[in-house]
XYZ file of C-alpha atoms in Angstrom:
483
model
C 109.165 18.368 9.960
C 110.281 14.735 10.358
C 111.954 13.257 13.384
C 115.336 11.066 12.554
C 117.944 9.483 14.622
C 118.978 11.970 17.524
C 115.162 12.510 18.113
C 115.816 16.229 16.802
C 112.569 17.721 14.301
C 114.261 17.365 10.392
C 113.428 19.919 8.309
C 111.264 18.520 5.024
C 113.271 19.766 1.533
C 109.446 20.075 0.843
C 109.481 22.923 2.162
C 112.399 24.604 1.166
C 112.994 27.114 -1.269
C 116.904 27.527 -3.089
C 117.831 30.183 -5.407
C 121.063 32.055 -5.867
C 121.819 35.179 -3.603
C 122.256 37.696 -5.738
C 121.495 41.063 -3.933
C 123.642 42.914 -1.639
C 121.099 41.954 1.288
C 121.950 38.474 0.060
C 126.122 39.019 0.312
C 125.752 40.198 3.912
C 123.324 37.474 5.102
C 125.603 35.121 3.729
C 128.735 36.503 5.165
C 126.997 37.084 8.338
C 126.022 33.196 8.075
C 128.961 32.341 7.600
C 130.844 33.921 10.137
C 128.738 32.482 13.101
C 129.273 28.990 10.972
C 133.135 28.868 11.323
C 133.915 31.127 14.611
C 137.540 30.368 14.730
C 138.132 32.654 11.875
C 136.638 35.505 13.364
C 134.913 36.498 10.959
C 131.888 37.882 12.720
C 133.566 40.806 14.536
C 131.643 44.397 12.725
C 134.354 45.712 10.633
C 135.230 41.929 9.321
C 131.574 41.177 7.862
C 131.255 44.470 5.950
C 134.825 43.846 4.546
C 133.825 40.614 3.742
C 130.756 41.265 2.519
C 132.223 43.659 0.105
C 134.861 41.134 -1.279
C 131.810 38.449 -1.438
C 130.125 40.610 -3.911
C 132.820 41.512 -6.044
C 133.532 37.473 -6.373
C 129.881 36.720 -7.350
C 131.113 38.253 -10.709
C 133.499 35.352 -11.485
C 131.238 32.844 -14.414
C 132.340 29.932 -12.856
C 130.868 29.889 -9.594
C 127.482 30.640 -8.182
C 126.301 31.084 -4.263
C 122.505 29.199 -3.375
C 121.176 29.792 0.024
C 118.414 27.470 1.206
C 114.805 29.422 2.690
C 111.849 28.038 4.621
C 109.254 28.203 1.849
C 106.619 29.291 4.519
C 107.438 32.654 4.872
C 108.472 35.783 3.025
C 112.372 35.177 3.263
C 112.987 33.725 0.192
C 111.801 36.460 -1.768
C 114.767 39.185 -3.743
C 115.374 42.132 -2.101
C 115.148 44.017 -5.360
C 115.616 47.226 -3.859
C 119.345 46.513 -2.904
C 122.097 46.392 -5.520
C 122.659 42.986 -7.443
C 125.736 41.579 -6.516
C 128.393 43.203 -8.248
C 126.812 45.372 -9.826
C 128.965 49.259 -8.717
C 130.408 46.684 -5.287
C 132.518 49.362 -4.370
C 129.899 51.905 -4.305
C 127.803 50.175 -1.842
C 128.073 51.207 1.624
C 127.355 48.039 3.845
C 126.834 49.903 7.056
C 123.265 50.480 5.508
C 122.395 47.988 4.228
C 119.976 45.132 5.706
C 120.631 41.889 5.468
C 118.568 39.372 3.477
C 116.295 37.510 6.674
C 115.175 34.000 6.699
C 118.970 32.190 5.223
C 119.032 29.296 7.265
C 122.092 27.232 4.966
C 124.060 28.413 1.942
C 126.611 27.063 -0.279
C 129.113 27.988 -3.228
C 128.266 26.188 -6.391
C 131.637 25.571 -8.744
C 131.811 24.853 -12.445
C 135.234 23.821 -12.998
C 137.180 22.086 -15.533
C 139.140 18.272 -14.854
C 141.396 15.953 -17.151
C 139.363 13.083 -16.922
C 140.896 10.053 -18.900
C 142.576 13.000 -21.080
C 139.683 14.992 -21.997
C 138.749 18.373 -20.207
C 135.779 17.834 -18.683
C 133.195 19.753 -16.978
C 132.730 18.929 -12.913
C 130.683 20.627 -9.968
C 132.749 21.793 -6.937
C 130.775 22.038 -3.401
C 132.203 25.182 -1.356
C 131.348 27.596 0.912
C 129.020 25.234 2.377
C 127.329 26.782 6.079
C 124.408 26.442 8.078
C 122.877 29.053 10.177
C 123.844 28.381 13.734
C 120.567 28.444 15.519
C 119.519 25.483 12.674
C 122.157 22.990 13.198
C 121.137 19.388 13.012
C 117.661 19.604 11.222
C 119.228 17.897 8.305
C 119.558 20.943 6.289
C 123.513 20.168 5.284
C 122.159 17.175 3.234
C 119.537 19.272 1.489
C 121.883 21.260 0.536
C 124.377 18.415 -0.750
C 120.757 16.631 -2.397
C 120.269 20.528 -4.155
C 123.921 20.612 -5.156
C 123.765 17.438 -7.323
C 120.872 18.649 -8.706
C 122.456 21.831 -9.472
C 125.267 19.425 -11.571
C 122.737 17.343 -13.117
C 120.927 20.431 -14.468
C 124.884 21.709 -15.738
C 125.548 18.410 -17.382
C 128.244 17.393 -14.906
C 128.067 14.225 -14.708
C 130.986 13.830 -11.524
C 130.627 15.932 -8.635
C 133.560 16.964 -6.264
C 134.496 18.547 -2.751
C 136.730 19.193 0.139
C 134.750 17.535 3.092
C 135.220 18.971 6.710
C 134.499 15.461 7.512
C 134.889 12.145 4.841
C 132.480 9.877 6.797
C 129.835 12.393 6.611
C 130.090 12.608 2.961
C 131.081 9.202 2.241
C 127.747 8.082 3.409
C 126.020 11.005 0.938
C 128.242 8.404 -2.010
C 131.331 10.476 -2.061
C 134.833 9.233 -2.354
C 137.963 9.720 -1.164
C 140.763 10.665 -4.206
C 144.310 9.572 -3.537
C 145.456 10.837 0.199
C 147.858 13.816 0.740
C 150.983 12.949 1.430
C 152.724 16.076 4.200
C 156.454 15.924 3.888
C 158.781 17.397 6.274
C 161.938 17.255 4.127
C 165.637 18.220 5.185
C 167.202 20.645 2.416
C 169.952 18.087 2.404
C 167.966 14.638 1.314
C 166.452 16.765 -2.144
C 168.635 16.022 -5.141
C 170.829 17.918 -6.767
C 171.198 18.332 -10.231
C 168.842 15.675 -10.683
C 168.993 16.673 -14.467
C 172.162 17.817 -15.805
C 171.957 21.300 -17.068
C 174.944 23.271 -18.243
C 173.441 26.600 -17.100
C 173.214 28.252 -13.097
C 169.923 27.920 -11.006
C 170.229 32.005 -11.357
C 169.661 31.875 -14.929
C 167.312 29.093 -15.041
C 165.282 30.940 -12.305
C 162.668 34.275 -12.521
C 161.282 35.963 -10.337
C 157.624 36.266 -10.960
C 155.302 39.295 -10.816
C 151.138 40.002 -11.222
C 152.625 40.835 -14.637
C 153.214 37.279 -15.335
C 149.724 35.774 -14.067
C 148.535 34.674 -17.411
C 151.815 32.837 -18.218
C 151.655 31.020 -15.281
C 148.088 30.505 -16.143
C 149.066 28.884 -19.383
C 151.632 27.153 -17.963
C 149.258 25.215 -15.055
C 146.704 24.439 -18.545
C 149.742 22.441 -19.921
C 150.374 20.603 -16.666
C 146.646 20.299 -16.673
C 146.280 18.028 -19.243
C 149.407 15.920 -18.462
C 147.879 14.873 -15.364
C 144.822 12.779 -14.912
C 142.173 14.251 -11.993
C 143.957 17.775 -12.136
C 141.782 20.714 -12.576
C 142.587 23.618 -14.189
C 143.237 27.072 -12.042
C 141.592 30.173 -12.713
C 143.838 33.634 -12.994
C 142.601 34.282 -9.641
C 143.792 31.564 -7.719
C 147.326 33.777 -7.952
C 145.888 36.828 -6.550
C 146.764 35.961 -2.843
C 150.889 35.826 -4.198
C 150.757 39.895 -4.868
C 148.384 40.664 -2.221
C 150.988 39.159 0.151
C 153.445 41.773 -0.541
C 156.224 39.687 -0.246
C 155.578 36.961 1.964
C 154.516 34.776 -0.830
C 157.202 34.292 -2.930
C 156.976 33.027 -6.386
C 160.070 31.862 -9.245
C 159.621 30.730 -12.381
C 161.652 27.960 -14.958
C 162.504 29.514 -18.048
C 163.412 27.441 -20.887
C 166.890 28.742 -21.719
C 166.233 28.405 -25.746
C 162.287 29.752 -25.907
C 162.308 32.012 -22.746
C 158.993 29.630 -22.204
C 157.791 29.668 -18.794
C 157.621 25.308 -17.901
C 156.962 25.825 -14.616
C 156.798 27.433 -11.181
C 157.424 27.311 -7.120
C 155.487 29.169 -5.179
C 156.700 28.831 -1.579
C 156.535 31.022 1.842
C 158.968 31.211 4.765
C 157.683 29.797 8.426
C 159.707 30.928 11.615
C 160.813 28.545 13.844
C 161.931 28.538 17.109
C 165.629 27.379 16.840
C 166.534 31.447 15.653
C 165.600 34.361 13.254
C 168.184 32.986 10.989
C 166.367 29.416 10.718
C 163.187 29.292 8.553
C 161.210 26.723 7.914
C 160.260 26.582 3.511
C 156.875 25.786 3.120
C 155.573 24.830 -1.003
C 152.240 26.332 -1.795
C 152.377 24.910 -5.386
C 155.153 23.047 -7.410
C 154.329 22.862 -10.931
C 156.562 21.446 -13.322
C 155.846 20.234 -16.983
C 159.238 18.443 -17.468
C 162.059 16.791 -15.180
C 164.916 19.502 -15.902
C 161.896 22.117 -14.493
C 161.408 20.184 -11.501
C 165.223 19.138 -11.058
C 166.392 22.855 -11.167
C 163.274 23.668 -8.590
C 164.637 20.787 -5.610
C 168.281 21.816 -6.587
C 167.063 25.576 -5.656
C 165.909 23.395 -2.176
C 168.896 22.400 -1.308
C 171.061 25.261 -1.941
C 168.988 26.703 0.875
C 170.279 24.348 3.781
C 171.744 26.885 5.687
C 169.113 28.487 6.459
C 166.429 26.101 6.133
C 165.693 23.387 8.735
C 162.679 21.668 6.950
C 161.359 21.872 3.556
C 157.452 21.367 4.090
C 154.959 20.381 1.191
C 152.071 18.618 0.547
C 151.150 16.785 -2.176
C 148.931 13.763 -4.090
C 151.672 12.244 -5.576
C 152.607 8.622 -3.596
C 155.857 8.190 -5.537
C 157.494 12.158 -4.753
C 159.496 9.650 -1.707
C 161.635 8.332 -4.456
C 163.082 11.592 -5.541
C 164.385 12.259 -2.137
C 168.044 10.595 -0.929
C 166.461 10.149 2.351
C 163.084 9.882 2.852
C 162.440 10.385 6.851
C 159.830 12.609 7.773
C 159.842 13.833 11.195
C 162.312 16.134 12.439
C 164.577 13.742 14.005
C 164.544 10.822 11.008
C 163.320 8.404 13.544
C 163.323 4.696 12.820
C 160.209 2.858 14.532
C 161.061 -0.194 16.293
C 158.376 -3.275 15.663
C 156.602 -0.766 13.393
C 152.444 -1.798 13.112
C 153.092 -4.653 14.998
C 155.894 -5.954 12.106
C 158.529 -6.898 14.379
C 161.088 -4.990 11.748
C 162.371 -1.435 11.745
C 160.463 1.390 9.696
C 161.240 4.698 8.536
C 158.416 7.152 9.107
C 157.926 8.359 5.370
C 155.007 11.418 5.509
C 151.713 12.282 7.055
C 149.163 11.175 5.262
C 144.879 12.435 5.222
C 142.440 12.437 3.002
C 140.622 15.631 1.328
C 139.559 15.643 -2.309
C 136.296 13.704 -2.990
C 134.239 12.099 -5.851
C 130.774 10.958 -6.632
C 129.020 10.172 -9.677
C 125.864 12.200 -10.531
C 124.366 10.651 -12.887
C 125.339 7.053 -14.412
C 123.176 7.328 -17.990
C 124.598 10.636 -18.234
C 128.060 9.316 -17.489
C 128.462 6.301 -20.128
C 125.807 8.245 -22.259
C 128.388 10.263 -23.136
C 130.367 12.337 -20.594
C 133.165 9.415 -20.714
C 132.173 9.158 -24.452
C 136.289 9.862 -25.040
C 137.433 7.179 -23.178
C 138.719 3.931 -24.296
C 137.883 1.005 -21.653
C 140.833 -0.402 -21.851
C 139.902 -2.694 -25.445
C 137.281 -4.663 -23.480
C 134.476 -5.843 -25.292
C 131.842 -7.047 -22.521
C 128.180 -5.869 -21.764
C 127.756 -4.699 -18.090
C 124.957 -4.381 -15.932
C 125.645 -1.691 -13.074
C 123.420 -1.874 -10.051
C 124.981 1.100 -8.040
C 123.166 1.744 -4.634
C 122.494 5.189 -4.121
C 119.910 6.083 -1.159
C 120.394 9.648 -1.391
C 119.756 10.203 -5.224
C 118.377 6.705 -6.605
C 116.528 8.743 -9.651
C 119.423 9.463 -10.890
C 121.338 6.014 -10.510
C 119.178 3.781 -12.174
C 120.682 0.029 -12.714
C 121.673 0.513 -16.692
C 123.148 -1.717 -19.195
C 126.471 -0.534 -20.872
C 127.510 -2.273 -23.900
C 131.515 -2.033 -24.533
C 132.640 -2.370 -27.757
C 137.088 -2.482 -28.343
C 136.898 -0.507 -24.925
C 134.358 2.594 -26.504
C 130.649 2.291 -25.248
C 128.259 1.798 -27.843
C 124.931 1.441 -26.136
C 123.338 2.329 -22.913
C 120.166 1.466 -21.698
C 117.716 1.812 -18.498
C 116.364 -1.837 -17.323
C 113.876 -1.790 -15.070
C 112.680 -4.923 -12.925
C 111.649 -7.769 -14.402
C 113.533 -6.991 -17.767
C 115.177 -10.668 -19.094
C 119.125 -10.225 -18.926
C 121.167 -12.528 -21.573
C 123.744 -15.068 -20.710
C 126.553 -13.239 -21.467
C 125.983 -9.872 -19.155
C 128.583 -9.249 -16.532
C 126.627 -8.126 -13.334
C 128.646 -5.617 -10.797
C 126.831 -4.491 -7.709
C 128.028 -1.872 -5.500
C 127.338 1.132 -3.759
C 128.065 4.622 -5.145
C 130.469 5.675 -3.316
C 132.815 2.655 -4.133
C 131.361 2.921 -8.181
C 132.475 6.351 -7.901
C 136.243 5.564 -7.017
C 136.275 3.303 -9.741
C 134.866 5.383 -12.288
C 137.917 7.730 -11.901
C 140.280 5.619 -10.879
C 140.971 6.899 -7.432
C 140.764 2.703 -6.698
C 140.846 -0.812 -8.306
C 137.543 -2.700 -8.545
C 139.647 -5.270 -6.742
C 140.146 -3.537 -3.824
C 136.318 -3.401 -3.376
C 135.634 -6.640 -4.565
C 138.039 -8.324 -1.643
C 136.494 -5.600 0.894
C 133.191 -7.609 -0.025
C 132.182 -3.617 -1.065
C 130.881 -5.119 -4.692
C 129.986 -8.129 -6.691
C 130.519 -9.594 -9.799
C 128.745 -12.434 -11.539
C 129.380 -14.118 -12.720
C 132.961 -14.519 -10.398
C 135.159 -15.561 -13.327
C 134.799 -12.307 -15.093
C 135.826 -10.312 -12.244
C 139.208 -9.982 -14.182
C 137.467 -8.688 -17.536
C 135.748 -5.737 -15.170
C 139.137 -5.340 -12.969
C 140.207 -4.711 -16.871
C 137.490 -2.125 -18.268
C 138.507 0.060 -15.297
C 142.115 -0.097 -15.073
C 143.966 2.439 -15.183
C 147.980 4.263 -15.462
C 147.500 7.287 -13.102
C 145.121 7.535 -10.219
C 143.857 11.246 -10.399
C 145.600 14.096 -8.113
C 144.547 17.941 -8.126
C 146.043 20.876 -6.449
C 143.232 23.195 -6.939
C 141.815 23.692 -3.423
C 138.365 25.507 -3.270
């Protein structure tokens, strides 16, 4: 063990053994992990971890995501408990009570393979979930193990951009993650959403379907349209509709039909929150708003505000910075407020929305990435040859300074330089560190921003527009798949 910062031992990754938990030992060490990780969900009372334990095992049979626990390499613990089931192999056969959990998981996390509209191309990504450390080994550096095992786990896939939900952004940001565009919370009167933003000639009622389990793979379909209209948006699995008919009810879900095809274009899913003005005052809160075209999502806000009797605030959250201008007023607290000398402005300011930050980025592997993961993308025309030096303390292997050579915007050469190599005249130089590479890359933020932060360099200064260029881009990503 190593010593670092607080003085606490460090455990050595050395000495660490990672494999996927695939035994129904493994499922109720892990959900027994887990439970004593995140205590405000209860999860560790008896009858919760065998139910959950149960459900974990039946999951481990979806192909697009994988659970690793970490071991001490020292002992017997990271050896299969081949005697117990596989994981999900007869899950509903196995009684939990008797079974024994796996011993020696000190960290675990859930390992995604997903699929994101990058630059309009489906590409594949690695999602970081699930993530948990034992609670007698907190703070012995095991969390960035795990997050060092979890690139590793992308390089090995080919996924060349990683991405996660942090619990915290600094402590990720500082592993060369990203922040995506920030959530924007909107507490909306029914009476500021539009209606009949786009004329129809036919009644909400019409327009309108209720939706049912039997309808899953439409709606399915219909998300992989909206998918690849949108830039940074990943696509849903069938699953991620399950919790709508195991809510019996309280999740509602409609669907916009178009009136010629009967196609399904899009769909609001929404659930009611009490309040505590009366039972005959809800608060309408949007779980997911999915439209492919403007009559869809004009027929969906006039819905909205056909519900103002008997809904004080329309709450949703969403990526998109410009959803303000659809709205006739745009206050957000309850109250519509105006602030008075607002930041210090000496004007008046309406508060708009809450905002935070959640998705986040990094770039796994930068010969891998111009090599031909972004091989789709056009660069915006530029011709230019570009030498990246992109900092990366936590995974330098893999970040290696490279030359990219940019023909009419498509890259047509990339190569490894190592020190000492002679660099022509005409090479454009950008220095950074990964985390700030990475927002370019997917154009979650303009080089320029970074540049007048003093976060990166370019040299020579007078092509700082020609770079500013290569990266530009329409549509800063958003995604609504939460995992």
């Amino acid at each position: 063990m190593t010593t670092q910062g607080s003085g606490l031992p460090k455990r050595n990754r050395d000495t660490m053994v990672v494999r996927k938990l695939v035994t129904a030992s493994d499922a109720l060490a892990s959900v027994k992990l887990v439970s004593l990780a995140y205590t405000g969900f209860k999860l560790y009372l008896d009858q919760k971890v065998l139910e959950r334990a149960k459900a974990v095992m039946k999951r481990a049979d979806l192909d697009y995501m994988d659970t690793f626990g970490l071991f001490d390499s020292v002992s017997d613990f990271a050896v299969h408990n081949d005697v117990a089931p596989a994981v999900g192999a007869g899950s509903d056969d196995v009684d939990f009570s008797t079974v024994t959990p796996t011993n020696g998981l000190v960290a675990q996390w859930v390992q995604y393979t997903w699929r994101m509209n990058l630059f309009g191309t489906l590409c594949p990504v690695g999602g970081l979930g699930g993530v948990a450390t034992h609670h007698l080994h907190k703070k012995q550096g095991l969390a960035k193990i795990l997050v060092m095992e979890y690139l590793d786990e992308c390089d090995r896939r080919n996924q060349a951009i990683a991405t996660l939900y942090p619990f915290r952004t600094d402590f990720y940001a500082k592993m060369g993650f990203a922040s995506a565009s920030p959530y924007y919370d909107y507490v909306i009167r029914p009476s500021s959403l539009p209606l009949a933003l786009v004329a129809s000639n036919h009644r909400i009622d019409v327009l309108m379907h209720n939706l049912a389990e039997p309808d899953a793979n439409e709606m399915l379909a219909c998300y992989a349209r909206y998918v690849l209209q949108h830039h940074g948006a990943i696509e849903k699995k069938v699953e991620a509709f399950d919790g709508i008919w195991k809510s019996k009810g309280e999740i509602r879900a409609y669907g916009y039909r178009d009136p010629e095809t009967n196609e399904l274009q899009g769909f609001l899913i929404y659930e009611f929150l009490s309040t505590d003005m009366s039972k005959f005052v809800n608060d309408l809160k949007i779980i997911d708003l999915v439209c492919e075209n403007p009559t869809a999502l004009s027929t969906f806000l006039t819905f909205l505000r056909l519900q103002d009797d008997q809904i004080r605030f329309v709450r949703y959250s969403t990526p998109d910075a410009e959803f303000h201008r659809v709205l006739e007023s745009a206050f957000h607290d309850a109250e519509g407020f105006q602030r008075d000398n607002a930041g210090g402005s000496g004007g008046v300011m309406s508060a708009l929305a809450s905002t935070y930050l959640g998705f986040m980025f990094r770039v796994v592997n930068i010969e891998k990435l111009f090599g031909g993961y972004l091989q789709h993308r056009n660069f915006n025309n530029v011709t230019a040859k570009v030498l990246f030096r992109v900092k990366d303390t936590l995974t330098p292997e893999k970040n290696p300074v490279v030359l990219v050579a940019f023909t009419a915007g498509v890259v047509s050469s990339v190569e490894h330089i190592v020190d000492g190599h002679a660099i022509s005249a005409d090479v454009i130089q950008l220095v950074t560190d990964v985390s700030s590479f990475s927002a370019v890359v997917v154009g979650a933020a303009n080089l320029s921003t970074f540049l007048r932060y003093g976060k990166a360099v370019v040299t020579p200064a007078h092509k700082q527009r020609t770079l500013e260029q290569l990266f530009r881009v329409d549509e800063a990503p958003i995604n609504y798949v939460f995992f």
